[in-house]
Coordinates of C-alpha atoms and ligand atoms in Angstrom, one line a residue:
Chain A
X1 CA -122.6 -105.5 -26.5
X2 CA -125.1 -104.2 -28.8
X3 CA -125.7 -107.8 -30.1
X4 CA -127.1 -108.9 -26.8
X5 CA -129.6 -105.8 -26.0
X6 CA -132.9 -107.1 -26.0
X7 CA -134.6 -106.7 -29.3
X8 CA -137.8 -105.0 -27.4
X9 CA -135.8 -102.0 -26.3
X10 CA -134.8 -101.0 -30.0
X11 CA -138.0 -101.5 -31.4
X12 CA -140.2 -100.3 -28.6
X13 CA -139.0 -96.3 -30.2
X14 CA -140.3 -95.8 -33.8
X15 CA -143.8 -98.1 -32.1
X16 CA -143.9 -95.1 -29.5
X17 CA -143.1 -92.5 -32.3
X18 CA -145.6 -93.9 -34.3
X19 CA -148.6 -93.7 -31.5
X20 CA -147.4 -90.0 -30.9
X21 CA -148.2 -89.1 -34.3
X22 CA -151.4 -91.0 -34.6
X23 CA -152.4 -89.0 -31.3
X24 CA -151.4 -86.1 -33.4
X25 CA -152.9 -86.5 -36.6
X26 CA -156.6 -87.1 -34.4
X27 CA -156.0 -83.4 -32.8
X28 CA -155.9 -81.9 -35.6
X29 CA -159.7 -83.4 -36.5
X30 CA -161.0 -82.0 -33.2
X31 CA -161.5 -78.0 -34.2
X32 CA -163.2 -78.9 -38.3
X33 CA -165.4 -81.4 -36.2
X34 CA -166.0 -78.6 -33.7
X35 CA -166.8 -76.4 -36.4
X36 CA -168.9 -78.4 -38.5
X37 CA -171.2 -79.3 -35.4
X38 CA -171.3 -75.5 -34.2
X39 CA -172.9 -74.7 -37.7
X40 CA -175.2 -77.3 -37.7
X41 CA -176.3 -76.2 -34.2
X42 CA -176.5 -72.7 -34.8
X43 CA -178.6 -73.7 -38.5
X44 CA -180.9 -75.5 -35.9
X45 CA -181.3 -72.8 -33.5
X46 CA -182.6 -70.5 -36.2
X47 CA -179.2 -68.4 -36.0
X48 CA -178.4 -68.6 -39.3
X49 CA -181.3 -68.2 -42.0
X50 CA -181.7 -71.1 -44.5
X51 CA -181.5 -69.2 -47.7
X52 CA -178.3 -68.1 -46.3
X53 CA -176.7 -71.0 -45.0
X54 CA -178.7 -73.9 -44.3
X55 CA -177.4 -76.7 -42.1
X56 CA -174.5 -79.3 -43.1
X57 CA -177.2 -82.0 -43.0
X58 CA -179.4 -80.4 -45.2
X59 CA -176.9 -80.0 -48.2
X60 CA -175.9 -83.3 -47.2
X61 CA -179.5 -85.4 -47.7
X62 CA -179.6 -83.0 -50.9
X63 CA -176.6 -84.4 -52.1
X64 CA -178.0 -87.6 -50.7
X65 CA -181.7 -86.5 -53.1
X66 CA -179.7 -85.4 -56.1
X67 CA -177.6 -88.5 -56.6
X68 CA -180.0 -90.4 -56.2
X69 CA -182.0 -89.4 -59.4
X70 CA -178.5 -89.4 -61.2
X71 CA -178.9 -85.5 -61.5
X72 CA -175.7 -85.4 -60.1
X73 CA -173.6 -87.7 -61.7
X74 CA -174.6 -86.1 -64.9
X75 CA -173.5 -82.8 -64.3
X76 CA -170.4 -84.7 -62.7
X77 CA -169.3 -86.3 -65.5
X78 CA -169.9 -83.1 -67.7
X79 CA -167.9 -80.9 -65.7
X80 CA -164.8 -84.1 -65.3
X81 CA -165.0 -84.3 -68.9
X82 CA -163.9 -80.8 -69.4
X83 CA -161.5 -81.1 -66.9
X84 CA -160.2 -84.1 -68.4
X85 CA -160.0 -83.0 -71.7
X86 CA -158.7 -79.1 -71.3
X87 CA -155.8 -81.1 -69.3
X88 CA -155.2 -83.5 -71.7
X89 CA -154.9 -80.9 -74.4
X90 CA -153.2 -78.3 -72.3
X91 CA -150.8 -81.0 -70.9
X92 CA -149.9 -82.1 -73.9
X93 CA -149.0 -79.3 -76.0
X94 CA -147.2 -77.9 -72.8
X95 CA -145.3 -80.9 -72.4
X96 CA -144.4 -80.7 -76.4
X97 CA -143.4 -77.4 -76.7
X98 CA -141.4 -77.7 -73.0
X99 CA -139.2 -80.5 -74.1
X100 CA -138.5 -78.6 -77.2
X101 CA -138.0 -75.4 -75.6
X102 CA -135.8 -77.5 -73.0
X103 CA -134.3 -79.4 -75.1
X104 CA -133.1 -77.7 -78.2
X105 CA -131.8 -74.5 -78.6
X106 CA -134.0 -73.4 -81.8
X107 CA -136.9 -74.5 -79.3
X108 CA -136.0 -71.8 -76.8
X109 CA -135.2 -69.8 -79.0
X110 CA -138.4 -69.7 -81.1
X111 CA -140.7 -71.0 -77.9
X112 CA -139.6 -69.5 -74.8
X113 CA -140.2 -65.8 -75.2
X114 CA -143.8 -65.9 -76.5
X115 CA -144.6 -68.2 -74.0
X116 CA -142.6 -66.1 -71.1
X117 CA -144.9 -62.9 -72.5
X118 CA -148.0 -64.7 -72.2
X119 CA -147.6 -65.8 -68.9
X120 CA -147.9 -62.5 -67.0
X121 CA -151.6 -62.7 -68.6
X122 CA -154.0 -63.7 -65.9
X123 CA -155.7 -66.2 -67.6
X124 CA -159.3 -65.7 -66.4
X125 CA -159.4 -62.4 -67.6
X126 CA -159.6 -63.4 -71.3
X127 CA -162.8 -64.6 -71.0
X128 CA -164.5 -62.0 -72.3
X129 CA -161.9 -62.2 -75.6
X130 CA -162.4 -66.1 -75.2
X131 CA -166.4 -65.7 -76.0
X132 CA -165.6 -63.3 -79.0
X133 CA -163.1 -65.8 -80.1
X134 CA -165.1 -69.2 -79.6
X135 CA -168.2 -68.3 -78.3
X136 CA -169.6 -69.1 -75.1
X137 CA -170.2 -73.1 -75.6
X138 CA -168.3 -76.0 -74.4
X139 CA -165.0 -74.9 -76.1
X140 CA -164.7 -71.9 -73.7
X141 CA -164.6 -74.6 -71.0
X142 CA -162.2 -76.4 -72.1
X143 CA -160.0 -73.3 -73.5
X144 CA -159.9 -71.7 -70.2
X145 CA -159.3 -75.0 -68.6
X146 CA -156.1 -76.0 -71.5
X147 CA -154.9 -72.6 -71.2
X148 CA -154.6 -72.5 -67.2
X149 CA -153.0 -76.3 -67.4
X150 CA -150.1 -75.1 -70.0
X151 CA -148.4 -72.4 -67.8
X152 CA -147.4 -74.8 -64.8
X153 CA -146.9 -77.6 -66.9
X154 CA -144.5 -75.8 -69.7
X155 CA -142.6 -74.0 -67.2
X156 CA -141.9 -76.9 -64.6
X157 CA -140.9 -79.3 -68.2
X158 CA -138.5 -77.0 -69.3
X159 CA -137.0 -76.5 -65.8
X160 CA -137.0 -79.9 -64.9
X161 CA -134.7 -80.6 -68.6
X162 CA -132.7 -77.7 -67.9
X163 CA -131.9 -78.7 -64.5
X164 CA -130.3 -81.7 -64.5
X165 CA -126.6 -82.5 -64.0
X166 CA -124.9 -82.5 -66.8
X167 CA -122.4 -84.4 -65.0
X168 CA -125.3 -87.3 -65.1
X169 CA -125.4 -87.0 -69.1
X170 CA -121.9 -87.1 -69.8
X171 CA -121.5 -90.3 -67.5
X172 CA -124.4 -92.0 -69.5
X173 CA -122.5 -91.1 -72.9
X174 CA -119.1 -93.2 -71.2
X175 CA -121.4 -95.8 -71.0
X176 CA -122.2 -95.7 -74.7
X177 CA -125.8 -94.1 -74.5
X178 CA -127.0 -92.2 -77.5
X179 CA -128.9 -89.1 -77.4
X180 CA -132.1 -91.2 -77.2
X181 CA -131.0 -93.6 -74.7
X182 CA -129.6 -90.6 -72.9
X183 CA -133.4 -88.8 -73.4
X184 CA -134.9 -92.0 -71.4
X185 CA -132.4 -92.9 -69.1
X186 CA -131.3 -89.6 -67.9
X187 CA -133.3 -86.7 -69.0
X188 CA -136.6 -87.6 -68.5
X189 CA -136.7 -89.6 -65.2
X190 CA -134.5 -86.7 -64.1
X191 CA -137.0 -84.4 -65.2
X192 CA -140.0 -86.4 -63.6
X193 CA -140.4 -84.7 -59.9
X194 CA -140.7 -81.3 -61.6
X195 CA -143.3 -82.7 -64.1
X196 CA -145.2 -84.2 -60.9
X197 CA -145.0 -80.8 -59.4
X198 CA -146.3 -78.8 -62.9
X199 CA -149.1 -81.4 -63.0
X200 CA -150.4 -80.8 -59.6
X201 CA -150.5 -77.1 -60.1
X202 CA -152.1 -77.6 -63.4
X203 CA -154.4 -79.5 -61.7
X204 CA -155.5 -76.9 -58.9
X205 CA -155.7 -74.3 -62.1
X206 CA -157.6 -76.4 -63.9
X207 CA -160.7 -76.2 -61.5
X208 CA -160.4 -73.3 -60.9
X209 CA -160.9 -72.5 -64.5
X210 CA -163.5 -74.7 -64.9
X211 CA -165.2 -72.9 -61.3
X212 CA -165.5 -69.9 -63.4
X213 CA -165.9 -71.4 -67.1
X214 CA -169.0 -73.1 -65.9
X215 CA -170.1 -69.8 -64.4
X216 CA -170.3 -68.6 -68.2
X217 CA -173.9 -69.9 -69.6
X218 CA -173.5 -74.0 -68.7
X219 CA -175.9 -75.9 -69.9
X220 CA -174.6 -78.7 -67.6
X221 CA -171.8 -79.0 -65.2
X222 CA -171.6 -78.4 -61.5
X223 CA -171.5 -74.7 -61.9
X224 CA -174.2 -75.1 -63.7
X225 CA -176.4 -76.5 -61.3
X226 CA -175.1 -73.7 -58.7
X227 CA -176.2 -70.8 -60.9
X228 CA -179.3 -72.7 -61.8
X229 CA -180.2 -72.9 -58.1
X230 CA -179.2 -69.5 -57.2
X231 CA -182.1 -68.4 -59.4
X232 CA -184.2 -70.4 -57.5
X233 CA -182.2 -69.3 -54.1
X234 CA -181.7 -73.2 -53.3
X235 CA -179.3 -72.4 -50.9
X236 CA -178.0 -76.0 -50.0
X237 CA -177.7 -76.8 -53.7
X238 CA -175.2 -74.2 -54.2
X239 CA -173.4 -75.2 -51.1
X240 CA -173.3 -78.7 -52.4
X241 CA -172.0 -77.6 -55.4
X242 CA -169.0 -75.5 -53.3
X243 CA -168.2 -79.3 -51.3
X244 CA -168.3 -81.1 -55.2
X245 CA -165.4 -78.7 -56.0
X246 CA -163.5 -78.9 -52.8
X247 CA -164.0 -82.4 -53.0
X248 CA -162.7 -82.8 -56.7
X249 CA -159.7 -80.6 -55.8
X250 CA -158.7 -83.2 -52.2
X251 CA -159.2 -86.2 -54.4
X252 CA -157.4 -85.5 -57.1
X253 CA -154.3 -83.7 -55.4
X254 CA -154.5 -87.5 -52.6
X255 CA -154.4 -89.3 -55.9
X256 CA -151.5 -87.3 -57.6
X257 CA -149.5 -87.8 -54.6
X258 CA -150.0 -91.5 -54.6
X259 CA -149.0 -91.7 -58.0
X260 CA -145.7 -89.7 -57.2
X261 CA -144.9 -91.4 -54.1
X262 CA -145.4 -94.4 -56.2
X263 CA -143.2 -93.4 -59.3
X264 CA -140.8 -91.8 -57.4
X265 CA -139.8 -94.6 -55.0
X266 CA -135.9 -93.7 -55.4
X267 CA -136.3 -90.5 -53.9
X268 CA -137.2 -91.9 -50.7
X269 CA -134.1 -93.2 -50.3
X270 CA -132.5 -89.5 -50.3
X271 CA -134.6 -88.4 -47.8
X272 CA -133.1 -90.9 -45.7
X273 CA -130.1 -89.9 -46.2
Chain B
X1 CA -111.8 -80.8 -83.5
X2 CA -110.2 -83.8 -81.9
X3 CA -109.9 -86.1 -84.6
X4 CA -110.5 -89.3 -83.4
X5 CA -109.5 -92.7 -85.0
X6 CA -110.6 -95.7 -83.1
X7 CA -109.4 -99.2 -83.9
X8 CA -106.3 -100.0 -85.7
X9 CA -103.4 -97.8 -85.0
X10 CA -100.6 -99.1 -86.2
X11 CA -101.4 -97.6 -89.7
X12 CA -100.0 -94.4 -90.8
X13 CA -102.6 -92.6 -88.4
X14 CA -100.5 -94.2 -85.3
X15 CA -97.8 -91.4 -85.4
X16 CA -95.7 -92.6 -82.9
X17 CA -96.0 -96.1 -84.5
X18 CA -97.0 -97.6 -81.3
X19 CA -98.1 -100.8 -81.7
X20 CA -99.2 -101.9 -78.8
X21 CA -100.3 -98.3 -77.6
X22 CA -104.0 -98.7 -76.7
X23 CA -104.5 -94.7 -76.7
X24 CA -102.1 -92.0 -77.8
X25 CA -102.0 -88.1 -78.1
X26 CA -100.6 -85.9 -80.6
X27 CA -101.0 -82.2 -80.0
X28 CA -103.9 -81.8 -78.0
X29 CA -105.0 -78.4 -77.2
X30 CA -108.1 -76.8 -75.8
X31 CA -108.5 -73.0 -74.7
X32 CA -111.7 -71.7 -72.8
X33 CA -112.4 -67.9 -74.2
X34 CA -108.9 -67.9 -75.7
X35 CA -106.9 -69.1 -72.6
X36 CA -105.1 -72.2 -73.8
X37 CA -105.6 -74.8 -70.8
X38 CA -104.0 -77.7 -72.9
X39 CA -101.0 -76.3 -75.4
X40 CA -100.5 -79.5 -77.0
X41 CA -100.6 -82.7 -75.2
X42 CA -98.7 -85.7 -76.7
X43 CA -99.5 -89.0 -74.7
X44 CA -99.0 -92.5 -75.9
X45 CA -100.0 -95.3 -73.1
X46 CA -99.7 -99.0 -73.8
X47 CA -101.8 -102.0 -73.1
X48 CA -101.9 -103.3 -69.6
X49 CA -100.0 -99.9 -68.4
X50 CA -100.8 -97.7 -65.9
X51 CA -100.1 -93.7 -66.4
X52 CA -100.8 -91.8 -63.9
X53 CA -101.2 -87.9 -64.5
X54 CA -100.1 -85.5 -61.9
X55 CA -100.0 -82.0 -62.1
X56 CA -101.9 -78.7 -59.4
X57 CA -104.9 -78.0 -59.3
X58 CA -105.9 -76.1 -62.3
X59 CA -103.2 -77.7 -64.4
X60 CA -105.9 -79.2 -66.8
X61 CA -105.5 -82.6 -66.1
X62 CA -110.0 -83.2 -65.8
X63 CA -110.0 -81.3 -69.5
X64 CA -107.3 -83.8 -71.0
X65 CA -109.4 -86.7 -69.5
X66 CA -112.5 -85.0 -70.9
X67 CA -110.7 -85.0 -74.0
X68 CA -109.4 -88.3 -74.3
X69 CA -112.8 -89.6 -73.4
X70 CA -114.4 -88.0 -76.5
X71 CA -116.6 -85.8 -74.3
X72 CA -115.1 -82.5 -75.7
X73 CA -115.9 -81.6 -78.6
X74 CA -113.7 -78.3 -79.1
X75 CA -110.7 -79.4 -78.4
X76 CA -108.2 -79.9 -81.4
X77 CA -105.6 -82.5 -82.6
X78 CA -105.3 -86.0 -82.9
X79 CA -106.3 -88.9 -80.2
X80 CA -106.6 -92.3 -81.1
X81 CA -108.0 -95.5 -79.1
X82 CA -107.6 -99.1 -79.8
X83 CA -110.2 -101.0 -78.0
X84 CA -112.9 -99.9 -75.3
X85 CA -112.5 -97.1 -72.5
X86 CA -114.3 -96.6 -69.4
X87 CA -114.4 -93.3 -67.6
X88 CA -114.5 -93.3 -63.7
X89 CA -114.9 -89.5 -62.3
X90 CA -114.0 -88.0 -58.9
X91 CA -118.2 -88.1 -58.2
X92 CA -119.3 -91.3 -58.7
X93 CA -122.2 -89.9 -60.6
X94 CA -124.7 -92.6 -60.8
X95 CA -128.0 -92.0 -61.8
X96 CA -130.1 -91.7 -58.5
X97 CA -133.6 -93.0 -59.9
X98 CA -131.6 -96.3 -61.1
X99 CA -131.0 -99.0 -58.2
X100 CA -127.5 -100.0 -58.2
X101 CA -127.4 -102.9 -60.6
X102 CA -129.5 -100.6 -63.3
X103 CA -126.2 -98.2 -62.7
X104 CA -123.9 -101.0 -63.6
X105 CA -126.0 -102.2 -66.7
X106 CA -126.3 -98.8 -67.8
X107 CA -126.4 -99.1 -71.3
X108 CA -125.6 -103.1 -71.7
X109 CA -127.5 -105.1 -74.1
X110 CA -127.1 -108.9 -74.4
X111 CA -128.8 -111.8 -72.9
X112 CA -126.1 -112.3 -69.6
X113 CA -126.2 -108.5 -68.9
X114 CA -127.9 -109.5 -65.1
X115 CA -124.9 -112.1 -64.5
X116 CA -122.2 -109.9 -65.9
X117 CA -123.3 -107.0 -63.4
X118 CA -123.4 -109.8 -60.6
X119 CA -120.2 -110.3 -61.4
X120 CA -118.7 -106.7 -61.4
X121 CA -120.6 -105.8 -58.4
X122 CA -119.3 -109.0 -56.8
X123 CA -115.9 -108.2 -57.7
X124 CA -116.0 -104.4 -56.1
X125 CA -118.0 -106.4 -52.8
X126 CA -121.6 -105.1 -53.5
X127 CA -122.9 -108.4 -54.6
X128 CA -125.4 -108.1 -51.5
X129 CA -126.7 -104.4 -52.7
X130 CA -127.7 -104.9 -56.4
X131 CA -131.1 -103.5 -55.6
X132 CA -130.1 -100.9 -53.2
X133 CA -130.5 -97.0 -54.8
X134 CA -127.6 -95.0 -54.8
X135 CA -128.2 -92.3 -52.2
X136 CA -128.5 -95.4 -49.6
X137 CA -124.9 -96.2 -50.1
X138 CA -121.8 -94.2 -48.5
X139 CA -119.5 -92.5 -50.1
X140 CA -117.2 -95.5 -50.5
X141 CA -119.8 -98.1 -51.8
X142 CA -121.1 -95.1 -54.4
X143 CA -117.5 -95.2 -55.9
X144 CA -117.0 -98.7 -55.8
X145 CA -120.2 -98.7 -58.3
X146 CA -119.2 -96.9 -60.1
X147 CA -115.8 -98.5 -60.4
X148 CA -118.2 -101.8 -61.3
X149 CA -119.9 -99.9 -64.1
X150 CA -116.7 -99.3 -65.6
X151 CA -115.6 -102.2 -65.1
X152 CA -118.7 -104.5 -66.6
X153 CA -117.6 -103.2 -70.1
X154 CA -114.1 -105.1 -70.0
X155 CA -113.0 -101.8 -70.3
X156 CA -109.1 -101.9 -72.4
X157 CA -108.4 -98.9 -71.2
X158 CA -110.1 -97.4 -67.6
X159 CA -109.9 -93.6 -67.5
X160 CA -110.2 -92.4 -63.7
X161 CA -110.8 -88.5 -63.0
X162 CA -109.4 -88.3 -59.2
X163 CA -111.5 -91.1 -58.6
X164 CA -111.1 -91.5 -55.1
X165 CA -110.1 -87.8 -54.3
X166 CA -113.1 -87.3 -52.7
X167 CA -113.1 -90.4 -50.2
X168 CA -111.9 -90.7 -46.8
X169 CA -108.0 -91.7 -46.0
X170 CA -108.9 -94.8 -45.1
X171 CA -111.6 -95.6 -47.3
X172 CA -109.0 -94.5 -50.1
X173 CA -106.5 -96.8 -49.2
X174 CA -108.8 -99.4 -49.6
X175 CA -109.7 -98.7 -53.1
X176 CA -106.2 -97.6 -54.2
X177 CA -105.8 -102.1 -53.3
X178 CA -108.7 -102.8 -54.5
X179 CA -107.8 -101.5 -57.9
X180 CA -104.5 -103.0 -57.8
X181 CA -106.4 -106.0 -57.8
X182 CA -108.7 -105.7 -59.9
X183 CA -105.8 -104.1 -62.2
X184 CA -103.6 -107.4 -61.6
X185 CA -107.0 -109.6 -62.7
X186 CA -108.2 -107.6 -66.0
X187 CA -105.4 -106.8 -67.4
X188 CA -106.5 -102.8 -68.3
X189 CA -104.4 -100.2 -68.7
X190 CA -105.3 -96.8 -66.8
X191 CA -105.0 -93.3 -67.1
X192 CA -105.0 -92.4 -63.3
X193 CA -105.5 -88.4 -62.7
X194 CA -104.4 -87.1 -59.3
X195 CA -102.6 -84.8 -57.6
X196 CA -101.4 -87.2 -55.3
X197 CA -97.8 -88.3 -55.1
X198 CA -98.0 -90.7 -54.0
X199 CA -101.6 -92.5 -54.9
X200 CA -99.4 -92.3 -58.3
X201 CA -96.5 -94.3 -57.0
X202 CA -98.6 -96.7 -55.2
X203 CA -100.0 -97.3 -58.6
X204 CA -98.7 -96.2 -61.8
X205 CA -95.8 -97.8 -63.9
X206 CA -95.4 -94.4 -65.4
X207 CA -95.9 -90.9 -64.2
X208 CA -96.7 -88.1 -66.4
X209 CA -96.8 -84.4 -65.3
X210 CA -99.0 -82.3 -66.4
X211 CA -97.5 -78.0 -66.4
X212 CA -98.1 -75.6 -68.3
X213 CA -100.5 -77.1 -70.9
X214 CA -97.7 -80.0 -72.1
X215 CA -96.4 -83.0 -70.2
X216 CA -93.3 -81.6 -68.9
X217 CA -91.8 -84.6 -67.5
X218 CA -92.1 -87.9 -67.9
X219 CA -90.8 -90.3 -65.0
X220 CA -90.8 -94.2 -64.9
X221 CA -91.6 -95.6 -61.5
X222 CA -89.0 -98.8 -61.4
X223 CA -90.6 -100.1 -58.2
X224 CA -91.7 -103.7 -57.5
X225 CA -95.3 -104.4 -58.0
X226 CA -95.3 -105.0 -54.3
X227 CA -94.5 -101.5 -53.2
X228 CA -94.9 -99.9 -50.2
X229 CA -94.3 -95.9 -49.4
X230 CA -91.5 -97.1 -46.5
X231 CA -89.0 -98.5 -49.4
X232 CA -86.5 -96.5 -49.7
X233 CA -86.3 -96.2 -53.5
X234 CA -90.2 -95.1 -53.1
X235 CA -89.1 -92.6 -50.9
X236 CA -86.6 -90.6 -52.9
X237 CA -88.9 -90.8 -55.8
X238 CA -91.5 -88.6 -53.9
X239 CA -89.0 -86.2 -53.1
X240 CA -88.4 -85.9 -56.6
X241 CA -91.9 -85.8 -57.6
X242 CA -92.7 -83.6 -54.9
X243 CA -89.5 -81.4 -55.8
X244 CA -90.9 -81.4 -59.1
X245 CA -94.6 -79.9 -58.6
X246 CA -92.5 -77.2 -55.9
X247 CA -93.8 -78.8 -52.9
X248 CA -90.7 -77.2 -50.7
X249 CA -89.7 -80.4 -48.0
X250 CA -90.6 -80.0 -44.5
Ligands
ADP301 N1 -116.0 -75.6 -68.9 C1 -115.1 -74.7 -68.6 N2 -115.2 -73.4 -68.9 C2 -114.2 -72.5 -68.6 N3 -113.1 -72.8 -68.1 C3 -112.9 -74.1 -67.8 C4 -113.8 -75.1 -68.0 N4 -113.3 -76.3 -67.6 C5 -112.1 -76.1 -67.1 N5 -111.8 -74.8 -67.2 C6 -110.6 -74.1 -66.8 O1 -109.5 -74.9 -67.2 C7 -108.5 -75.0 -66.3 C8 -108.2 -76.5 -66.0 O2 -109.3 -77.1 -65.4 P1 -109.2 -78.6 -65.0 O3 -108.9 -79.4 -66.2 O4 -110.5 -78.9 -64.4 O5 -108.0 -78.7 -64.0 P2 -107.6 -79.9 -63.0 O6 -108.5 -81.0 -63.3 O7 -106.2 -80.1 -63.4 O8 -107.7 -79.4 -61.6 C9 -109.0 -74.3 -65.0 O9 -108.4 -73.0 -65.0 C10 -110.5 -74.2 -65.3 O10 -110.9 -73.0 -64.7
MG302 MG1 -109.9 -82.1 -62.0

């Protein structure tokens, strides 16, 4: 009988399963280890000039220098400000005009096609009709950085509301739920994995607007300090400034899918299934 | 558009003068892009009864339920309910990002909302998965939810879409009792649509069938409560039934 298996046999499986992919998961660190250490080797050799590409510990003990004086977390928090804010206005008006545009039919109507004709512009290249429009200060930043945040947002709002089972909606009215009981109950936790997936696209598109808003006369900001060093062909600054970026990008995309796993719990229990 | 008068029906509005009808029909129709589907529907069902509607696939039977539950909004003529109605539909359609007693309470308000769900889940044997989230539960268990959620309201009147068409044979069986219990406890009446012969004997004090947009027959079922498909009364009255729908015998 199942009942008088030892208990050691069943869970001796997902313990060995678990080990395998632990094994697994420190393989794949073995080649960017590899790589890292081959550069700082050939960097010490001489093989690769410094004002090219100077060693990994060099940019490090300059990041190590710069945040020490607070230099960096200065331009940091400029350049997380703009982020910050170009997604927070970005976001919101996306999300405003998606649920509308999802929602209602005057919304779509009035809503969807200017936005769906906007869309095939590539953002970045209005920069130059950006400075003519609101010069070349912080409000380009945080333009570029609003504008590329809409697009994934808007579009991933208004599918999520237009993709959910209207079988769902009706069986929440049976159970005596008006249309704003219905919104909260139904519609928007329905609509909440697409809205996790719009925000982490907005957020990759947000950096990378702000890479090349900073690139546009900064005063401060990580970009800043790379175009700054350029001119005086510090090398390991600008490399720095390439990790701060990548670094930002890691971080923030981890944390997103924290908070999804998080909010989403339910849809674990589909997986499983 | 279905007029719809809720509450007192024994007034002029009643038609049929029903008293104790807890929901009635009068000329029902609905047509998608000018093909009638329902040509005028007249239905009168009283309190504590159970209908059930038969009639093929196609016949219209979900778009009278739809109807009757106020859900369609094109459809003309005249349906009245006295009371509450609860709507159980083939899919059990709970919300998936709601654990299983959210489901229930869906739309509850009141300070004894957490017992009454206890209860109701109790009553359909879930007591033990209150927190569970629907996509953890089979097939069955979903249903029986579901079947808890309509039941939580005290429903007067419990309108079930093919409710457990889409269930195993066996697990079907053992809803078909368990709503015969829970029937014989609460006192509803039902609607019951299927297109099963006899799910609708097994259950129904009254069968109406559904053809051709109307309710072309209507047949009393004068079995015992305790009935069982090997009486022989039970027997000839699926023959009929089955007769009836041109289901040719073997
Ligand atoms: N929303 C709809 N739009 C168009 N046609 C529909 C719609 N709902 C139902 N119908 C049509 O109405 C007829 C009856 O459907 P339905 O009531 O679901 O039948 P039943 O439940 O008896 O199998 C079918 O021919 C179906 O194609
Ligand atoms: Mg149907």
């Amino acid at each position: 009988m199942l009942a008088t298996a030892p208990p050691t046999a069943v869970a001796a499986t997902p313990d060995a399963g678990r080990r395998r992919r632990a094994g697994r998961r420190w393989r794949r660190l073995v080649s960017p280890v590899v790589l890292v250490a081959g550069w700082e080797a050939a960097a010490r050799a001489g093989l690769l000039p410094p004002e090219k590409l100077p060693a990994p510990s060099q940019v490090l003990s300059t990041g190590v220098r710069l945040a020490g004086d607070g230099t960096l977390g200065v331009h940091l928090l400029d350049s997380l400000t703009r982020a910050g804010v170009g997604l927070l206005v970005g976001g919101v008006l996306a999300l405003l005009l998606g649920v509308a545009a999802g929602l209602l039919r005057l919304g779509d109507d009035l809503v969807d096609p200017p936005v769906q004709m906007a869309r095939m512009l590539p953002h970045l290249g209005l920069v130059p009709l950006l400075i003519i429009w609101v010069g070349i200060g912080e409000s380009l930043k945080v333009t570029l950085v609003a504008l590329g945040v809409f697009f994934p947002i808007y579009f991933n709002t208004y599918a999520g509301i237009r993709d959910i089972d209207e079988r769902l909606v009706e069986a929440a009215r049976t159970c005596g739920l008006g249309p704003a009981a219905r919104l909260r109950h139904v519609v928007l936790p329905g609509a909440l994995p697409s809205l996790f997936l719009g925000l982490r696209l907005a957020i990759g598109a947000a950096w990378l607007s702000l890479v090349v808003g900073e690139q546009v006369n900064a005063q401060t900001g990580i970009g800043f300090l790379m175009m700054e060093a350029r001119e005086f062909s510090q090398t390991d600054v600008v490399v720095l400034g390439l990790v701060i970026y990548a670094l930002l990008g890691l971080l923030s995309d981890v944390a997103l899918r924290v908070w999804e796993r998080r909010t989403l719990t339910w849809r674990r229990g589909l997986r499983a299934t | 558009m279905a007029t719809r008068t809720t509450g007192n029906l024994t007034g002029p509005t009643g038609g049929t003068g029903d008293a104790a009808a807890v929901l009635t029909a009068h000329g029902v129709r609905r047509a998608f892009d000018g093909r009638p589907v329902l040509a005028g529907v007249d239905l009168s069902i009283a309190a504590g009864e159970v209908v059930a509607l038969l009639g093929g696939s196609g016949s219209g039977k979900s778009t009278l339920l739809r109807v009757l539950a106020g859900l369609d909004a094109e459809a003309t003529g005249r349906t009245g309910l006295r009371g509450t109605a609860a709507v159980v539909f083939q899919e059990h359609r709970l919300l998936p990002w709601k654990r299983v007693g959210d489901n229930v309470a869906l739309g509850l308000t009141g300070p004894d909302v957490r017992a009454r769900v206890d209860r109701a889940l109790a009553e359909v044997g879930l007591a033990d998965r209150r927190r569970a989230w629907p996509a953890e539960l089979s097939g069955g268990q979903a249903q029986r939810v579901a079947v808890a959620r309509a039941l939580v309201r005290g429903p007067d009147l419990l309108l079930l879409d093919e409710p457990f068409g889409a269930l195993d044979a066996l697990t079907r069986l053992r809803m078909q009792s368990l709503l015969r219990r829970l029937r014989a406890e609460h006192g509803f009446a039902a609607l019951l649509v299927t297109h099963d012969v006899e799910e609708a004997l097994l259950l129904a004090d009254r069968i109406l069938l559904l053809d051709g947009g109307v309710i072309a027959e209507e047949i009393p079922v004068d079995l015992d409560p305790a009935r069982s498909p090997d009486q022989p009364a039970f027997g000839a009255l699926r023959r009929r039934l089955l007769d009836r729908l041109g289901v040719p015998a073997a």
